[in-house]
Each structure stands twice: as structure tokens, then as C-alpha cells.
Amino acid sequence: MKACWFVTAAVAAAALTPLVASAQGPADAYPARPVRVIIGLAPGGGTDIQARLFAQKLSENLGRPFVVENRTGAGGTIAYAQIAKSPPDGYTLLGVTSGYTITPAVYSKLPYDPVKDFAPISLVAQAPFLLLTHPSLPVKSTKDLLALARAKPMVLDCGSAGHGTSTHMAFELFRTMAGVNITHIPYKGTGPALIDAMAGQVHMLFGNVLSSMTHVKTGKLRALAVTTAQRSRVLPDLPTVSESGVPGYENSTWFGFLAPAGIPVAVLSKLNAELVKTSQSPDIVERLAPDGGEPVGSTPEQFGRHIVSEMTRWRKVVKDAGMKVE
């Protein structure tokens, strides 16, 4: 489990204190009607798939439908703003990924407060990114890639799913920590970036396991490392970026649930218990594995500290990388 989930800074704790109502809610009767689970991304992607996996299990375990709704636009911020204003009764939940903590770093004004307007329920899963290169690039390891980048500054380039996306930030964290000059090439989505990487139009990119490993196995891409702090149980032979050239590098894509701030404590506790149980269920663990996903199942407090820590980290990366804030 990542160390940042247990950040104990007083400022983080103070910021998260008012997120839940002090009064106990009627948890025994919850849910008495269908629950909406909103995600700010399009259907069919990894976030949508994970949201539906957990919603299905919650429906089975709690006896009421948990219905996933996709509200896309503005990098998810339209959905976040709408849910922030929803009644805090437990009948509207929000599924979020690592992009939720990146958005405050790349947008100067948001129509919601990512900490004060939401109550963390649980961080349920995480997965690594893969550091990928085209096979024609004469590198077999992260150290080789860094040596080439230092020998030829501004010659190599890295594709991403777009400005401010999680794959872009994985790259900027890598670039700034390693102290190398590699050009960023933003695309409109992961798919186009993968296509150009396989065609050799860009030299490298950070990709998720599910969409990338098929191309690695067919030789169209080369996987150099995983981005998590420890090696992946799904890909144990791949070293971490940290151990193979950039000490201290750690990044992952993750998924968790939030509710509007003020949700009754008893309802929040019931949802947390169900999500923790669900994240450890054998069928969920099996379904997460193809994407390199591993179950987490955190407490609300751990997830809240994780969100604050990630927001702080991405703001620093944006500043260090000299990225444009919109």
C-alpha cells in the first residue's frame, strides 16, 4: 500500500474533518431505493468498466440497484460539479480515478472544491502504468532510455492521451525526476497515442496494462518497467521505474468512490464496509487482473489523505515541469 495514503499532516486532517455529517443516518434501511453512481468519463473505458463491476456487486449485496451513469465533458469536471450539489443522502455517488486529483493542478478555477465538497468512501483498486517504447529504439531498460535521452536531448518524444491526462502527468513526473529533456506529444485519447507509438511516430509513452500488453506480446511495443512502487503481481518480471533508473518514482492509476459532503456517518460506514468487502472478493480480484489491477479497500480517512497528498504532488509536478495552467 502506498505510503501517501497514510499522510498525517495536520493540514490534511483538518481539511478533511468536515466532510461527513455528525448525525447518524438510518443505515439499517439504506438503501431504500436505487442508487446512482456517476462517472465523468465515457462508456467502455477502464473507469466505466470498474464502476460497473463494483456497482453490480453492491446491487447484489445490498439488494437495490446501483446504476452507473456517464456524464462526460470538461475532463470530468461537469460531473464533479453536479454531484457536489447533490443531496448528501447516499443515493448519488461519484466514481473517480487519479485524474480527479490532477484536475485541480491544471485548471486554475473549478466550480467545486475537490476536498470540501466531497466525502471519501473508499479507494478500491489501483494499477500500474507501463513505460513503453517502440522496438526500433535501441534501448532495453529504463537506464538505457535515460542514457539515450541525455546523449540526445530534445530528440526523443513521448505520446500521451492529452494535456493534463494521467499519462501526461506520468511522463512529466518521469521527466522532471530524471532530469531529461524529452518532448511531449499530446493526442486526443489513449488510442491514437498507442497507434502512433506502434507505428514508430513517437518513441515512447506510458500506457495501461489492458490496452498495451497485447501489443507488447506481439512485439509492436517494448515494456521497460511498471510505474508502481513495487513490482506488479500480474507482471512480476518487469522492474519498477524506481529500481531501474529513477529512484523514488512511483505512480499508478486508481479508482475510488466519493459522496457529496454531509452524507450521514452511518451510511458512509455501511458503504465503506461493502466496498472493502467487495474489493477483496475473488471475482473482483480476478476481473481486475487483466489490467494489472490490485484491490485496495481503504478507509474513508485513508482515501481522504491520499486525495490531498496526490493533489499536492501534481501541483508540484505542474510547477516543476513549467506546464500551462488553464
Short mmCIF file of C-alpha atoms in Angstrom, two decimals, residues 9-294:
data_model
loop_
_atom_site.label_atom_id
_atom_site.label_comp_id
_atom_site.label_asym_id
_atom_site.label_seq_id
_atom_site.Cartn_x
_atom_site.Cartn_y
_atom_site.Cartn_z
CA ALA A 9 -0.01 16.19 8.12
CA ALA A 10 -2.25 18.27 10.33
CA VAL A 11 -3.36 20.42 7.43
CA ALA A 12 -4.67 17.39 5.53
CA ALA A 13 -6.52 16.09 8.54
CA ALA A 14 -8.03 19.49 9.24
CA ALA A 15 -9.20 19.87 5.65
CA LEU A 16 -10.96 16.53 5.71
CA THR A 17 -12.64 16.82 9.10
CA PRO A 18 -15.94 18.44 7.98
CA LEU A 19 -16.66 16.05 5.12
CA VAL A 20 -19.29 13.93 6.90
CA ALA A 21 -22.27 14.87 8.97
CA SER A 22 -22.07 14.22 12.69
CA ALA A 23 -25.58 12.81 12.95
CA GLN A 24 -26.06 9.09 12.43
CA GLY A 25 -28.27 8.18 9.47
CA PRO A 26 -30.76 5.32 9.08
CA ALA A 27 -28.13 2.86 7.85
CA ASP A 28 -30.25 -0.21 8.53
CA ALA A 29 -32.82 0.98 5.98
CA TYR A 30 -30.23 2.05 3.41
CA PRO A 31 -30.61 1.75 0.51
CA ALA A 32 -34.38 2.01 0.26
CA ARG A 33 -34.33 2.89 -3.45
CA PRO A 34 -31.90 2.75 -6.43
CA VAL A 35 -28.53 4.50 -6.06
CA ARG A 36 -26.90 6.42 -8.89
CA VAL A 37 -23.15 6.04 -9.46
CA ILE A 38 -21.91 8.90 -11.64
CA ILE A 39 -18.64 8.85 -13.54
CA GLY A 40 -17.30 11.73 -15.62
CA LEU A 41 -15.87 9.58 -18.42
CA ALA A 42 -17.30 7.84 -21.47
CA PRO A 43 -18.74 4.31 -21.51
CA GLY A 44 -16.46 1.42 -22.37
CA GLY A 45 -13.23 2.71 -20.85
CA GLY A 46 -11.38 1.30 -17.87
CA THR A 47 -13.08 3.63 -15.39
CA ASP A 48 -16.52 2.74 -16.71
CA ILE A 49 -15.75 -0.98 -16.53
CA GLN A 50 -14.53 -0.76 -12.93
CA ALA A 51 -17.52 1.36 -11.89
CA ARG A 52 -19.91 -1.23 -13.31
CA LEU A 53 -18.05 -4.11 -11.67
CA PHE A 54 -18.39 -2.57 -8.24
CA ALA A 55 -21.94 -1.32 -8.86
CA GLN A 56 -23.04 -4.82 -9.78
CA LYS A 57 -21.60 -6.26 -6.56
CA LEU A 58 -23.16 -3.50 -4.46
CA SER A 59 -26.51 -4.22 -6.09
CA GLU A 60 -26.19 -7.92 -5.27
CA ASN A 61 -25.05 -7.37 -1.69
CA LEU A 62 -27.39 -4.53 -0.70
CA GLY A 63 -30.50 -5.61 -2.60
CA ARG A 64 -31.08 -2.38 -4.54
CA PRO A 65 -29.85 -1.33 -7.99
CA PHE A 66 -26.65 0.73 -8.13
CA VAL A 67 -26.95 2.30 -11.58
CA VAL A 68 -23.90 3.73 -13.37
CA GLU A 69 -24.47 6.95 -15.33
CA ASN A 70 -21.84 8.54 -17.61
CA ARG A 71 -21.71 12.34 -17.62
CA THR A 72 -18.85 13.37 -19.83
CA GLY A 73 -17.31 16.73 -20.58
CA ALA A 74 -14.51 19.05 -19.47
CA GLY A 75 -12.32 16.24 -18.16
CA GLY A 76 -14.97 15.08 -15.71
CA THR A 77 -15.43 18.46 -14.05
CA ILE A 78 -19.05 18.77 -15.24
CA ALA A 79 -19.93 15.58 -13.37
CA TYR A 80 -17.93 16.60 -10.30
CA ALA A 81 -19.69 19.97 -10.09
CA GLN A 82 -23.13 18.39 -10.42
CA ILE A 83 -22.51 15.77 -7.76
CA ALA A 84 -21.08 18.37 -5.37
CA LYS A 85 -24.54 19.98 -5.35
CA SER A 86 -26.49 16.72 -4.98
CA PRO A 87 -28.31 15.84 -1.75
CA PRO A 88 -25.90 14.13 0.70
CA ASP A 89 -28.20 11.21 1.35
CA GLY A 90 -26.14 8.33 -0.09
CA TYR A 91 -28.28 7.97 -3.21
CA THR A 92 -25.83 9.76 -5.52
CA LEU A 93 -22.22 8.56 -5.54
CA LEU A 94 -19.23 9.54 -7.66
CA GLY A 95 -16.65 7.17 -9.11
CA VAL A 96 -13.25 8.84 -9.57
CA THR A 97 -9.80 8.00 -10.87
CA SER A 98 -6.37 9.53 -10.43
CA GLY A 99 -7.45 12.26 -12.87
CA TYR A 100 -9.65 13.69 -10.12
CA THR A 101 -6.53 14.84 -8.24
CA ILE A 102 -4.77 16.06 -11.40
CA THR A 103 -7.57 18.42 -12.47
CA PRO A 104 -7.01 20.98 -9.65
CA ALA A 105 -3.36 21.23 -10.71
CA VAL A 106 -4.07 22.04 -14.36
CA TYR A 107 -7.21 24.18 -14.02
CA SER A 108 -6.95 27.41 -12.02
CA LYS A 109 -10.70 27.75 -11.41
CA LEU A 110 -13.11 24.91 -10.69
CA PRO A 111 -16.86 25.12 -9.94
CA TYR A 112 -16.41 22.87 -6.89
CA ASP A 113 -13.92 22.23 -4.08
CA PRO A 114 -12.36 18.77 -4.57
CA VAL A 115 -11.82 18.35 -0.81
CA LYS A 116 -14.56 20.26 1.00
CA ASP A 117 -17.44 19.33 -1.33
CA PHE A 118 -16.97 15.56 -1.16
CA ALA A 119 -16.73 12.78 1.40
CA PRO A 120 -14.29 9.96 0.55
CA ILE A 121 -15.80 6.48 0.87
CA SER A 122 -13.05 4.09 -0.23
CA LEU A 123 -10.11 3.72 -2.60
CA VAL A 124 -10.92 0.31 -4.04
CA ALA A 125 -8.29 -0.53 -6.68
CA GLN A 126 -5.03 0.57 -8.23
CA ALA A 127 -2.98 -0.47 -11.27
CA PRO A 128 0.39 0.45 -12.75
CA PHE A 129 1.16 2.22 -15.95
CA LEU A 130 3.76 0.66 -18.24
CA LEU A 131 6.75 2.57 -19.58
CA LEU A 132 6.66 1.62 -23.26
CA THR A 133 8.95 2.23 -26.24
CA HIS A 134 8.90 1.36 -29.92
CA PRO A 135 11.06 -1.74 -30.60
CA SER A 136 13.24 0.19 -33.06
CA LEU A 137 14.53 2.40 -30.25
CA PRO A 138 17.92 0.95 -29.17
CA VAL A 139 17.02 0.57 -25.50
CA LYS A 140 16.24 -2.49 -23.39
CA SER A 141 15.82 -0.85 -19.98
CA THR A 142 14.90 2.41 -18.27
CA LYS A 143 18.62 3.09 -17.74
CA ASP A 144 19.23 2.69 -21.47
CA LEU A 145 16.39 5.07 -22.24
CA LEU A 146 17.72 7.71 -19.84
CA ALA A 147 21.24 7.38 -21.26
CA LEU A 148 19.91 7.92 -24.78
CA ALA A 149 17.79 10.89 -23.70
CA ARG A 150 20.79 12.51 -22.04
CA ALA A 151 23.01 11.89 -25.04
CA LYS A 152 20.38 13.32 -27.41
CA PRO A 153 18.38 16.00 -25.56
CA MET A 154 15.07 17.01 -27.17
CA VAL A 155 15.39 14.28 -29.81
CA LEU A 156 13.15 11.72 -28.14
CA ASP A 157 9.43 12.31 -27.76
CA CYS A 158 6.64 10.83 -25.64
CA GLY A 159 2.99 10.48 -26.60
CA SER A 160 0.12 10.87 -24.14
CA ALA A 161 -3.69 10.81 -24.10
CA GLY A 162 -3.70 14.62 -23.95
CA HIS A 163 -2.65 17.65 -21.92
CA GLY A 164 -3.22 17.15 -18.21
CA THR A 165 -4.24 13.49 -18.51
CA SER A 166 -2.88 10.82 -16.20
CA THR A 167 -0.49 9.50 -18.86
CA HIS A 168 0.80 13.03 -19.50
CA MET A 169 1.42 13.52 -15.79
CA ALA A 170 3.15 10.13 -15.52
CA PHE A 171 5.53 11.37 -18.19
CA GLU A 172 6.10 14.79 -16.62
CA LEU A 173 6.83 13.16 -13.26
CA PHE A 174 9.32 10.87 -15.01
CA ARG A 175 10.93 13.70 -16.97
CA THR A 176 11.34 16.07 -14.04
CA MET A 177 12.58 13.40 -11.61
CA ALA A 178 15.06 12.01 -14.14
CA GLY A 179 16.19 15.44 -15.31
CA VAL A 180 15.91 14.63 -19.02
CA ASN A 181 14.69 16.68 -21.98
CA ILE A 182 12.06 14.68 -23.86
CA THR A 183 9.34 16.32 -25.94
CA HIS A 184 5.70 15.78 -25.03
CA ILE A 185 3.29 14.96 -27.87
CA PRO A 186 -0.37 15.17 -26.73
CA TYR A 187 -3.02 13.15 -28.55
CA LYS A 188 -6.81 13.14 -28.28
CA GLY A 189 -7.04 9.93 -26.31
CA THR A 190 -5.02 6.84 -25.48
CA GLY A 191 -5.96 5.01 -28.69
CA PRO A 192 -4.36 7.46 -31.14
CA ALA A 193 -1.22 7.67 -28.99
CA LEU A 194 -0.90 3.87 -28.97
CA ILE A 195 -1.39 3.68 -32.75
CA ASP A 196 1.37 6.20 -33.42
CA ALA A 197 3.67 4.55 -30.87
CA MET A 198 3.27 1.19 -32.62
CA ALA A 199 3.93 2.89 -35.95
CA GLY A 200 7.11 4.47 -34.61
CA GLN A 201 5.76 8.00 -34.91
CA VAL A 202 6.58 8.62 -31.24
CA HIS A 203 9.40 6.96 -29.34
CA MET A 204 7.73 6.22 -26.01
CA LEU A 205 4.60 6.54 -23.91
CA PHE A 206 3.05 5.50 -20.62
CA GLY A 207 0.12 3.13 -21.12
CA ASN A 208 -2.19 0.95 -19.07
CA VAL A 209 -1.73 -2.80 -18.92
CA LEU A 210 -5.04 -3.75 -20.52
CA SER A 211 -4.61 -1.76 -23.72
CA SER A 212 -0.83 -2.19 -24.02
CA MET A 213 0.14 -5.76 -23.15
CA THR A 214 -1.38 -7.31 -26.29
CA HIS A 215 0.93 -5.11 -28.37
CA VAL A 216 3.89 -5.93 -26.14
CA LYS A 217 3.28 -9.66 -26.61
CA THR A 218 3.10 -9.26 -30.40
CA GLY A 219 6.34 -7.26 -30.45
CA LYS A 220 4.81 -3.99 -31.57
CA LEU A 221 5.82 -2.28 -28.32
CA ARG A 222 8.50 -2.93 -25.71
CA ALA A 223 7.67 -2.69 -22.00
CA LEU A 224 10.58 -1.40 -19.92
CA ALA A 225 9.06 -1.03 -16.46
CA VAL A 226 5.97 -0.59 -14.30
CA THR A 227 5.32 2.71 -12.55
CA THR A 228 4.19 1.46 -9.14
CA ALA A 229 6.46 1.39 -6.08
CA GLN A 230 6.54 -2.43 -6.08
CA ARG A 231 6.55 -4.88 -8.96
CA SER A 232 3.16 -5.94 -10.24
CA ARG A 233 1.87 -9.35 -9.20
CA VAL A 234 0.49 -9.68 -12.72
CA LEU A 235 3.83 -8.77 -14.39
CA PRO A 236 6.45 -9.82 -11.82
CA ASP A 237 9.33 -9.91 -14.31
CA LEU A 238 9.03 -6.23 -15.18
CA PRO A 239 11.14 -3.99 -12.91
CA THR A 240 9.81 -0.77 -11.46
CA VAL A 241 10.89 2.59 -12.85
CA SER A 242 12.27 3.35 -9.39
CA GLU A 243 14.57 0.34 -9.26
CA SER A 244 15.71 0.68 -12.85
CA GLY A 245 16.82 4.27 -13.18
CA VAL A 246 14.63 6.88 -11.41
CA PRO A 247 14.83 6.25 -7.65
CA GLY A 248 11.67 7.23 -5.82
CA TYR A 249 9.46 7.31 -8.90
CA GLU A 250 6.01 5.98 -8.12
CA ASN A 251 2.70 6.50 -9.88
CA SER A 252 -0.44 4.50 -10.53
CA THR A 253 -3.91 4.78 -11.89
CA TRP A 254 -6.55 4.16 -9.24
CA PHE A 255 -10.30 4.07 -8.71
CA GLY A 256 -12.44 5.03 -5.74
CA PHE A 257 -15.82 6.30 -4.59
CA LEU A 258 -16.90 9.67 -3.19
CA ALA A 259 -20.21 11.06 -1.94
CA PRO A 260 -21.43 14.63 -1.55
CA ALA A 261 -20.12 16.14 1.70
CA GLY A 262 -22.53 15.77 4.60
CA ILE A 263 -23.54 12.15 3.98
CA PRO A 264 -24.66 10.57 7.28
CA VAL A 265 -21.81 8.81 9.03
CA ALA A 266 -23.74 5.54 9.37
CA VAL A 267 -24.49 5.42 5.63
CA LEU A 268 -20.88 6.26 4.79
CA SER A 269 -19.67 3.48 7.10
CA LYS A 270 -22.05 0.97 5.53
CA LEU A 271 -20.91 1.85 2.01
CA ASN A 272 -17.26 1.68 3.05
CA ALA A 273 -17.69 -1.77 4.62
CA GLU A 274 -19.40 -3.08 1.49
CA LEU A 275 -16.76 -1.62 -0.84
CA VAL A 276 -13.89 -3.02 1.23
CA LYS A 277 -15.55 -6.44 1.22
CA THR A 278 -16.26 -6.21 -2.50
CA SER A 279 -12.72 -5.16 -3.40
CA GLN A 280 -11.37 -8.34 -1.79
CA SER A 281 -13.93 -10.72 -3.33
CA PRO A 282 -12.34 -13.38 -5.57
CA ASP A 283 -14.39 -12.49 -8.65
CA ILE A 284 -13.44 -8.80 -8.43
CA VAL A 285 -9.76 -9.68 -7.92
CA GLU A 286 -9.96 -11.92 -11.00
CA ARG A 287 -11.65 -9.23 -13.09
CA LEU A 288 -9.09 -6.58 -12.11
CA ALA A 289 -6.09 -8.77 -13.00
CA PRO A 290 -6.08 -8.28 -16.82
CA ASP A 291 -5.48 -4.55 -16.29
CA GLY A 292 -2.76 -5.22 -13.74
CA GLY A 293 -5.25 -4.06 -11.13
CA GLU A 294 -4.94 -4.93 -7.48
#
